[in-house]
Amino acid sequence: MLRLPSHNQRFHLLLRNLSSFASKTTIFMTSKHFLPSPLLPQTLSPKHFSTPSKRLLPSFPSKPIPKNQSLSLRTNGFYSLPSPSVSSPSPDVEDQPSDTRSLQILNYKLKQLGIDITECVAGRENRLMCPSCNGGKSGELSLSLFINLHGYSASWLCFRAKCGWKGYKKAAADGKPSIENLGRVNKVKFKRQITVESLQLEPLCNQLTAYFAERMISSETLKRNAIMQKRSGNKIAIAFTYWRKGELVNCKYRDLAKRFWQEKNTEKILYGLDDIADASDIIIVEGEMDKLAMEEAGFRNCVSVPAGAPPSVSKKEVPAEEQDTKYRYLWNCKEYFKKASRIILATDGDLPGQALAEELARRLGRERCWRVKWPKKNDVGHFKDANEVRMYLGPSVLKDIIDNAELYPIRGLFNFSSFFDEIDQYYHQNVVYEFGGDTTYQSSGEKR
């Protein structure tokens, strides 16, 4: 339930008077899961790393949120839930103190939207599962929620590029002030200093090493990239460690259901950043597994973006560096691209992957960007990414694809090969209007 900082003791006295408006909401996961592997123990979900907290609201059972809750799609790519019709709270709420009544009403309204404040802290950022997108396929805790210290209002924003659901709710009880700035959401005042020891990371066990071996990732590659694991009881998660100049900056976790989550309040950088120091050619891929696949094909000068791809290319101009929050990881690593003369964008072949390539090119400079074309898988589809190509076609094919990358398109700039057919038709006089016309002059300076 909603937790308060330790100095706010008055709220703890209100615990005994709260009613059944607080309840735990069931969030349904819609992501597609891998089939369980007999080689691996039960996987670890993000909630197993959460710490215990003081509770403000008692827990009572409530109806779960429908899995097929309707969503509306705006033109700017943000999803939003339709405004619910909130029924009036029960009469006993009127007998509660004003702060308690505000908190109850706010909690009730948020539950209508699918937001559960069970483990939230008032007065600072909270990370939850977004009810609009359910964290996507990775099931990440992407919803950033800020609750007024007295429970008068709440504002939220989903930081998944494919969702972006945001909103604001106020309790509006007894006319209390309830205006909060949405900009306070996700405002991190400090970056955590983390180490392998503080995160309790371990070397990969034999089961996880076998898991990577099935995907043709060698032990040498795993060791060089410091792939580790994190345990909680008999559950386990793969840990992709993010390093910069030999210092651990961030850590991203993945379970075998392909759910991802990262350490909170850490700096966002590219995965494998130290591998492109002073590199003139740089390859950018969309996931950590693609980065490992590139290394197996002989390319160590490769990095991966830390987050997913956007659903489409933004129609707006590229924002200023301090406002470009979705691509903060690029700005945090800009010094590594100063010497790069060729940047190969090997993102996924789907529409979001193409949109990511465009957004990267807009920021890195189209004139030094190249792109790859993934080969056909069958008559109707193509291979999706570097890891899929390497697994099904082999590292040599992946190497050929990178070696044959083409210039990234620039508006108004064309390859000479684009005009071969037109020039050939003109040469053979196959097009009548290309034969030329009479100028009415017999020779220079003389008119007929």
C-alpha positions as semicolon CSV with decimal commas, in nm:
position;residue;x (nm);y (nm);z (nm)
1;M;0,000;0,000;0,000
2;L;0,099;0,363;-0,017
3;R;0,410;0,421;0,192
4;L;0,519;0,750;0,337
5;P;0,863;0,879;0,435
6;S;0,951;0,807;0,797
7;H;0,923;1,170;0,902
8;N;0,553;1,181;0,813
9;Q;0,431;0,997;1,125
10;R;0,082;1,146;1,127
11;F;-0,030;0,926;0,841
12;H;0,043;0,613;1,036
13;L;-0,227;0,709;1,288
14;L;-0,482;0,703;1,007
15;L;-0,426;0,336;0,931
16;R;-0,695;0,214;1,164
17;N;-0,973;0,419;1,004
18;L;-0,930;0,325;0,641
19;S;-1,209;0,136;0,465
20;S;-1,238;-0,112;0,185
21;F;-1,158;0,127;-0,100
22;A;-0,802;0,003;-0,093
23;S;-0,757;-0,329;-0,260
24;K;-0,498;-0,515;-0,453
25;T;-0,549;-0,518;-0,827
26;T;-0,454;-0,808;-1,044
27;I;-0,251;-0,715;-1,348
28;F;-0,281;-0,954;-1,639
29;M;0,032;-1,020;-1,845
30;T;-0,026;-1,046;-2,218
31;S;0,328;-1,102;-2,334
32;K;0,419;-1,414;-2,523
33;H;0,639;-1,647;-2,318
34;F;0,911;-1,887;-2,424
35;L;0,849;-2,253;-2,361
36;P;1,012;-2,358;-2,033
37;S;1,357;-2,510;-2,066
38;P;1,434;-2,825;-1,867
39;L;1,789;-2,700;-1,825
40;L;1,693;-2,399;-1,617
41;P;1,544;-2,346;-1,273
42;Q;1,234;-2,135;-1,218
43;T;1,297;-1,785;-1,346
44;L;1,292;-1,468;-1,147
45;S;1,048;-1,184;-1,205
46;P;1,122;-0,820;-1,119
47;K;0,902;-0,819;-0,809
48;H;1,127;-1,070;-0,637
49;F;1,390;-0,797;-0,602
50;S;1,155;-0,549;-0,436
51;T;1,213;-0,454;-0,076
52;P;0,951;-0,476;0,201
53;S;0,768;-0,154;0,282
54;K;0,542;0,007;0,535
55;R;0,180;0,001;0,432
56;L;-0,070;0,281;0,456
57;L;-0,378;0,120;0,305
58;P;-0,515;-0,221;0,416
59;S;-0,558;-0,485;0,151
60;F;-0,901;-0,620;0,059
61;P;-0,985;-0,839;-0,241
62;S;-1,127;-0,663;-0,544
63;K;-1,227;-0,749;-0,897
64;P;-0,936;-0,790;-1,139
65;I;-0,890;-0,557;-1,429
66;P;-1,031;-0,701;-1,752
67;K;-0,759;-0,828;-1,983
68;N;-0,928;-0,676;-2,286
69;Q;-0,972;-0,329;-2,144
70;S;-1,029;-0,093;-2,437
71;L;-0,760;0,154;-2,538
72;S;-0,771;0,456;-2,765
73;L;-0,479;0,539;-2,993
74;R;-0,388;0,902;-3,035
75;T;-0,211;1,035;-3,340
76;N;0,106;1,111;-3,144
77;G;0,155;0,744;-3,059
78;F;0,038;0,760;-2,697
79;Y;-0,218;0,518;-2,565
80;S;-0,478;0,632;-2,318
81;L;-0,749;0,462;-2,123
82;P;-1,101;0,600;-2,165
83;S;-1,221;0,810;-1,877
84;P;-1,401;0,581;-1,633
85;S;-1,727;0,659;-1,461
86;V;-1,632;0,661;-1,094
87;S;-1,913;0,582;-0,858
88;S;-1,940;0,776;-0,534
89;P;-1,752;0,639;-0,234
90;S;-1,954;0,490;0,047
91;P;-2,095;0,727;0,313
92;D;-1,849;0,616;0,578
93;V;-1,576;0,800;0,391
94;E;-1,733;1,128;0,496
95;D;-1,657;1,050;0,859
96;Q;-1,282;1,020;0,798
97;P;-1,026;1,301;0,849
98;S;-0,967;1,511;0,537
99;D;-0,626;1,363;0,448
100;T;-0,759;1,010;0,487
101;R;-1,068;1,088;0,281
102;S;-0,855;1,240;0,003
103;L;-0,629;0,939;0,000
104;Q;-0,921;0,696;-0,011
105;I;-1,090;0,878;-0,297
106;L;-0,765;0,904;-0,490
107;N;-0,693;0,536;-0,434
108;Y;-1,045;0,448;-0,549
109;K;-1,013;0,655;-0,867
110;L;-0,673;0,512;-0,953
111;K;-0,805;0,160;-0,918
112;Q;-1,070;0,238;-1,179
113;L;-0,780;0,305;-1,416
114;G;-0,597;-0,011;-1,318
115;I;-0,326;0,160;-1,110
116;D;-0,248;-0,024;-0,788
117;I;-0,069;0,186;-0,522
118;T;-0,005;-0,111;-0,295
119;E;0,370;-0,056;-0,259
120;C;0,393;0,314;-0,344
121;V;0,562;0,597;-0,155
122;A;0,405;0,942;-0,139
123;G;0,618;1,240;-0,230
124;R;0,854;1,066;-0,472
125;E;0,864;0,854;-0,788
126;N;0,722;0,501;-0,789
127;R;0,767;0,240;-1,062
128;L;0,468;0,013;-1,140
129;M;0,333;-0,213;-1,410
130;C;0,153;0,001;-1,668
131;P;-0,212;-0,112;-1,702
132;S;-0,224;0,031;-2,052
133;C;0,054;-0,182;-2,203
134;N;0,127;-0,434;-1,924
135;G;0,495;-0,358;-1,965
136;G;0,499;-0,486;-2,323
137;K;0,651;-0,821;-2,411
138;S;0,925;-0,771;-2,155
139;G;0,680;-0,705;-1,869
140;E;0,891;-0,417;-1,739
141;L;0,782;-0,178;-1,464
142;S;0,751;0,118;-1,699
143;L;0,485;0,333;-1,527
144;S;0,629;0,621;-1,324
145;L;0,379;0,744;-1,063
146;F;0,405;1,049;-0,837
147;I;0,158;1,091;-0,548
148;N;0,115;1,413;-0,353
149;L;0,257;1,383;-0,001
150;H;-0,092;1,427;0,148
151;G;-0,269;1,207;-0,107
152;Y;-0,450;1,494;-0,282
153;S;-0,341;1,403;-0,636
154;A;-0,136;1,168;-0,854
155;S;0,034;1,202;-1,192
156;W;0,183;0,925;-1,404
157;L;0,368;0,851;-1,726
158;C;0,462;0,523;-1,898
159;F;0,815;0,542;-2,035
160;R;0,777;0,264;-2,290
161;A;0,816;0,416;-2,635
162;K;0,529;0,205;-2,769
163;C;0,290;0,322;-2,498
164;G;0,357;0,661;-2,337
165;W;0,031;0,657;-2,139
166;K;0,016;0,955;-1,906
167;G;-0,243;1,123;-1,690
168;Y;-0,337;1,310;-1,376
169;K;-0,599;1,250;-1,107
170;K;-0,695;1,448;-0,799
171;A;-0,907;1,351;-0,504
172;A;-1,061;1,700;-0,480
173;A;-1,181;1,637;-0,124
174;D;-1,271;1,943;0,089
175;G;-1,125;2,171;-0,176
176;K;-0,769;2,084;-0,082
177;P;-0,502;2,208;-0,324
178;S;-0,408;1,927;-0,559
179;I;-0,208;2,070;-0,852
180;E;0,110;1,874;-0,919
181;N;0,358;1,920;-1,197
182;L;0,378;1,612;-1,418
183;G;0,739;1,707;-1,480
184;R;0,818;1,581;-1,128
185;V;0,758;1,227;-1,248
186;N;1,081;1,034;-1,286
187;K;1,298;1,325;-1,169
188;V;1,600;1,143;-1,032
189;K;1,816;1,363;-0,811
190;F;2,113;1,130;-0,801
191;K;2,264;0,837;-0,985
192;R;2,329;0,526;-0,782
193;Q;2,680;0,392;-0,750
194;I;2,657;0,017;-0,804
195;T;2,904;-0,271;-0,797
196;V;2,891;-0,641;-0,870
197;E;2,902;-0,701;-0,495
198;S;2,626;-0,455;-0,407
199;L;2,396;-0,615;-0,666
200;Q;2,492;-0,963;-0,543
201;L;2,572;-1,082;-0,894
202;E;2,724;-1,424;-0,952
203;P;2,905;-1,602;-1,237
204;L;2,676;-1,796;-1,467
205;C;2,577;-2,140;-1,345
206;N;2,611;-2,445;-1,569
207;Q;2,242;-2,436;-1,657
208;L;2,258;-2,080;-1,792
209;T;2,585;-2,149;-1,972
210;A;2,406;-2,439;-2,143
211;Y;2,115;-2,206;-2,226
212;F;2,352;-1,973;-2,413
213;A;2,533;-2,268;-2,572
214;E;2,202;-2,380;-2,726
215;R;2,193;-2,038;-2,889
216;M;2,554;-2,075;-3,003
217;I;2,697;-1,812;-2,766
218;S;3,037;-1,934;-2,645
219;S;3,169;-1,925;-2,289
220;E;3,447;-1,693;-2,406
221;T;3,195;-1,437;-2,534
222;L;2,993;-1,461;-2,213
223;K;3,302;-1,406;-2,000
224;R;3,435;-1,116;-2,207
225;N;3,098;-0,938;-2,185
226;A;3,065;-1,009;-1,811
227;I;2,730;-1,186;-1,845
228;M;2,628;-1,283;-1,491
229;Q;2,326;-1,396;-1,295
230;K;2,124;-1,294;-0,993
231;R;1,952;-1,535;-0,756
232;S;1,658;-1,509;-0,520
233;G;1,600;-1,839;-0,349
234;N;1,574;-2,101;-0,621
235;K;1,488;-1,846;-0,888
236;I;1,734;-1,691;-1,127
237;A;1,773;-1,410;-1,381
238;I;2,037;-1,336;-1,643
239;A;2,225;-1,012;-1,571
240;F;2,357;-0,802;-1,860
241;T;2,610;-0,567;-1,702
242;Y;2,660;-0,219;-1,851
243;W;3,016;-0,086;-1,815
244;R;3,186;0,242;-1,900
245;K;3,563;0,276;-1,871
246;G;3,570;-0,031;-1,650
247;E;3,304;0,096;-1,408
248;L;2,966;-0,075;-1,362
249;V;2,699;0,182;-1,453
250;N;2,378;-0,018;-1,496
251;C;2,248;-0,374;-1,498
252;K;1,962;-0,515;-1,703
253;Y;1,794;-0,842;-1,612
254;R;1,614;-1,098;-1,824
255;D;1,427;-1,413;-1,733
256;L;1,347;-1,693;-1,975
257;A;0,997;-1,557;-2,032
258;K;1,182;-1,269;-2,202
259;R;1,082;-1,014;-1,939
260;F;1,332;-0,735;-1,887
261;W;1,394;-0,486;-1,608
262;Q;1,681;-0,259;-1,505
263;E;1,830;-0,122;-1,187
264;K;1,654;0,197;-1,077
265;N;1,817;0,540;-1,060
266;T;2,111;0,439;-1,277
267;E;2,254;0,616;-1,579
268;K;2,132;0,488;-1,915
269;I;2,413;0,404;-2,159
270;L;2,469;0,174;-2,455
271;Y;2,542;-0,192;-2,388
272;G;2,902;-0,284;-2,473
273;L;3,012;0,079;-2,469
274;D;3,380;0,014;-2,397
275;D;3,400;-0,198;-2,715
276;I;3,359;0,109;-2,939
277;A;3,614;0,335;-2,772
278;D;3,816;0,505;-3,051
279;A;3,635;0,295;-3,316
280;S;3,592;0,439;-3,665
281;D;3,326;0,181;-3,759
282;I;3,043;0,120;-3,510
283;I;2,751;-0,124;-3,530
284;I;2,431;-0,053;-3,336
285;V;2,180;-0,333;-3,268
286;E;1,850;-0,350;-3,081
287;G;1,922;-0,604;-2,806
288;E;2,193;-0,756;-2,591
289;M;2,158;-1,096;-2,760
290;D;2,216;-0,929;-3,098
291;K;2,534;-0,773;-2,958
292;L;2,659;-1,118;-2,852
293;A;2,564;-1,261;-3,193
294;M;2,769;-0,991;-3,366
295;E;3,070;-1,083;-3,157
296;E;3,032;-1,449;-3,255
297;A;3,041;-1,330;-3,619
298;G;3,367;-1,145;-3,556
299;F;3,240;-0,794;-3,479
300;R;3,335;-0,660;-3,138
301;N;3,280;-0,297;-3,237
302;C;2,910;-0,330;-3,162
303;V;2,674;-0,177;-2,904
304;S;2,308;-0,230;-2,822
305;V;2,045;0,023;-2,722
306;P;1,926;-0,032;-2,361
307;A;1,555;0,007;-2,436
308;G;1,309;-0,099;-2,704
309;A;1,218;0,064;-3,033
310;P;0,947;0,330;-3,085
311;P;0,630;0,233;-3,273
312;S;0,694;0,497;-3,538
313;V;0,917;0,789;-3,626
314;S;0,834;1,109;-3,441
315;K;0,694;1,385;-3,661
316;K;0,853;1,647;-3,438
317;E;1,200;1,793;-3,464
318;V;1,473;1,629;-3,260
319;P;1,448;1,791;-2,915
320;A;1,736;1,960;-2,739
321;E;1,978;1,734;-2,554
322;E;1,838;1,811;-2,209
323;Q;1,482;1,734;-2,327
324;D;1,558;1,422;-2,534
325;T;1,473;1,181;-2,251
326;K;1,385;0,876;-2,463
327;Y;1,729;0,877;-2,622
328;R;1,924;0,996;-2,321
329;Y;2,155;0,698;-2,361
330;L;2,285;0,841;-2,690
331;W;2,370;1,177;-2,537
332;N;2,536;1,007;-2,241
333;C;2,766;0,828;-2,488
334;K;2,819;1,104;-2,746
335;E;3,195;1,122;-2,689
336;Y;3,227;0,764;-2,816
337;F;3,090;0,865;-3,158
338;K;3,323;1,158;-3,224
339;K;3,577;0,947;-3,416
340;A;3,321;0,730;-3,594
341;S;3,311;0,776;-3,971
342;R;3,071;0,489;-4,040
343;I;2,781;0,382;-3,816
344;I;2,597;0,068;-3,927
345;L;2,238;0,056;-3,802
346;A;2,156;-0,315;-3,770
347;T;1,825;-0,277;-3,585
348;D;1,535;-0,522;-3,616
349;G;1,368;-0,553;-3,953
350;D;1,014;-0,483;-3,828
351;L;0,851;-0,140;-3,841
352;P;0,959;-0,036;-3,488
353;G;1,314;-0,144;-3,569
354;Q;1,311;0,071;-3,882
355;A;1,172;0,361;-3,679
356;L;1,455;0,318;-3,428
357;A;1,711;0,329;-3,710
358;E;1,559;0,654;-3,834
359;E;1,562;0,812;-3,487
360;L;1,926;0,710;-3,439
361;A;2,020;0,847;-3,782
362;R;1,851;1,179;-3,704
363;R;2,073;1,219;-3,398
364;L;2,398;1,066;-3,520
365;G;2,396;1,222;-3,867
366;R;2,260;1,050;-4,178
367;E;2,575;1,123;-4,373
368;R;2,777;0,871;-4,172
369;C;2,504;0,610;-4,120
370;W;2,464;0,283;-4,309
371;R;2,187;0,024;-4,291
372;V;2,152;-0,350;-4,343
373;K;1,888;-0,559;-4,517
374;W;1,800;-0,885;-4,346
375;P;1,757;-1,179;-4,588
376;K;1,431;-1,350;-4,668
377;K;1,319;-1,631;-4,440
378;N;1,050;-1,752;-4,678
379;D;0,820;-1,618;-4,950
380;V;0,637;-1,387;-4,712
381;G;0,884;-1,282;-4,443
382;H;1,239;-1,183;-4,356
383;F;1,470;-1,271;-4,071
384;K;1,412;-1,032;-3,785
385;D;1,755;-0,951;-3,641
386;A;2,123;-1,039;-3,612
387;N;2,070;-1,316;-3,358
388;E;1,810;-1,490;-3,573
389;V;2,030;-1,473;-3,883
390;R;2,330;-1,615;-3,698
391;M;2,129;-1,898;-3,543
392;Y;1,961;-2,013;-3,866
393;L;2,207;-1,910;-4,139
394;G;2,536;-1,903;-3,951
395;P;2,794;-1,636;-3,856
396;S;2,942;-1,618;-4,207
397;V;2,610;-1,501;-4,354
398;L;2,575;-1,242;-4,078
399;K;2,926;-1,118;-4,155
400;D;2,840;-1,083;-4,526
401;I;2,529;-0,881;-4,441
402;I;2,730;-0,634;-4,233
403;D;3,007;-0,613;-4,494
404;N;2,747;-0,529;-4,761
405;A;2,563;-0,261;-4,566
406;E;2,436;0,025;-4,782
407;L;2,438;0,399;-4,733
408;Y;2,151;0,531;-4,527
409;P;1,904;0,718;-4,753
410;I;1,935;1,097;-4,761
411;R;1,658;1,302;-4,918
412;G;1,768;1,439;-5,256
413;L;2,080;1,221;-5,273
414;F;2,077;0,917;-5,504
415;N;2,313;0,642;-5,608
416;F;2,418;0,640;-5,973
417;S;2,290;0,283;-5,995
418;S;1,938;0,417;-5,938
419;F;1,945;0,562;-6,293
420;F;2,089;0,261;-6,482
421;D;1,755;0,160;-6,635
422;E;1,671;0,515;-6,741
423;I;2,014;0,571;-6,897
424;D;1,994;0,238;-7,077
425;Q;1,654;0,324;-7,226
426;Y;1,782;0,664;-7,337
427;Y;2,089;0,511;-7,502
428;H;1,882;0,260;-7,698
429;Q;1,620;0,527;-7,781
430;N;1,339;0,320;-7,638
431;V;1,145;0,624;-7,514
432;V;1,008;0,857;-7,782
433;Y;1,023;1,179;-7,583
434;E;1,393;1,119;-7,514
435;F;1,486;1,151;-7,884
436;G;1,526;1,528;-7,857
437;G;1,353;1,813;-8,036
438;D;1,428;2,061;-8,317
439;T;1,563;2,395;-8,192
440;T;1,486;2,565;-8,529
441;Y;1,855;2,660;-8,555
442;Q;2,064;2,511;-8,842
443;S;2,388;2,599;-8,667
444;S;2,511;2,823;-8,388
445;G;2,396;3,180;-8,436
446;E;2,189;3,103;-8,747
447;K;1,812;3,071;-8,752
448;R;1,615;2,890;-9,018
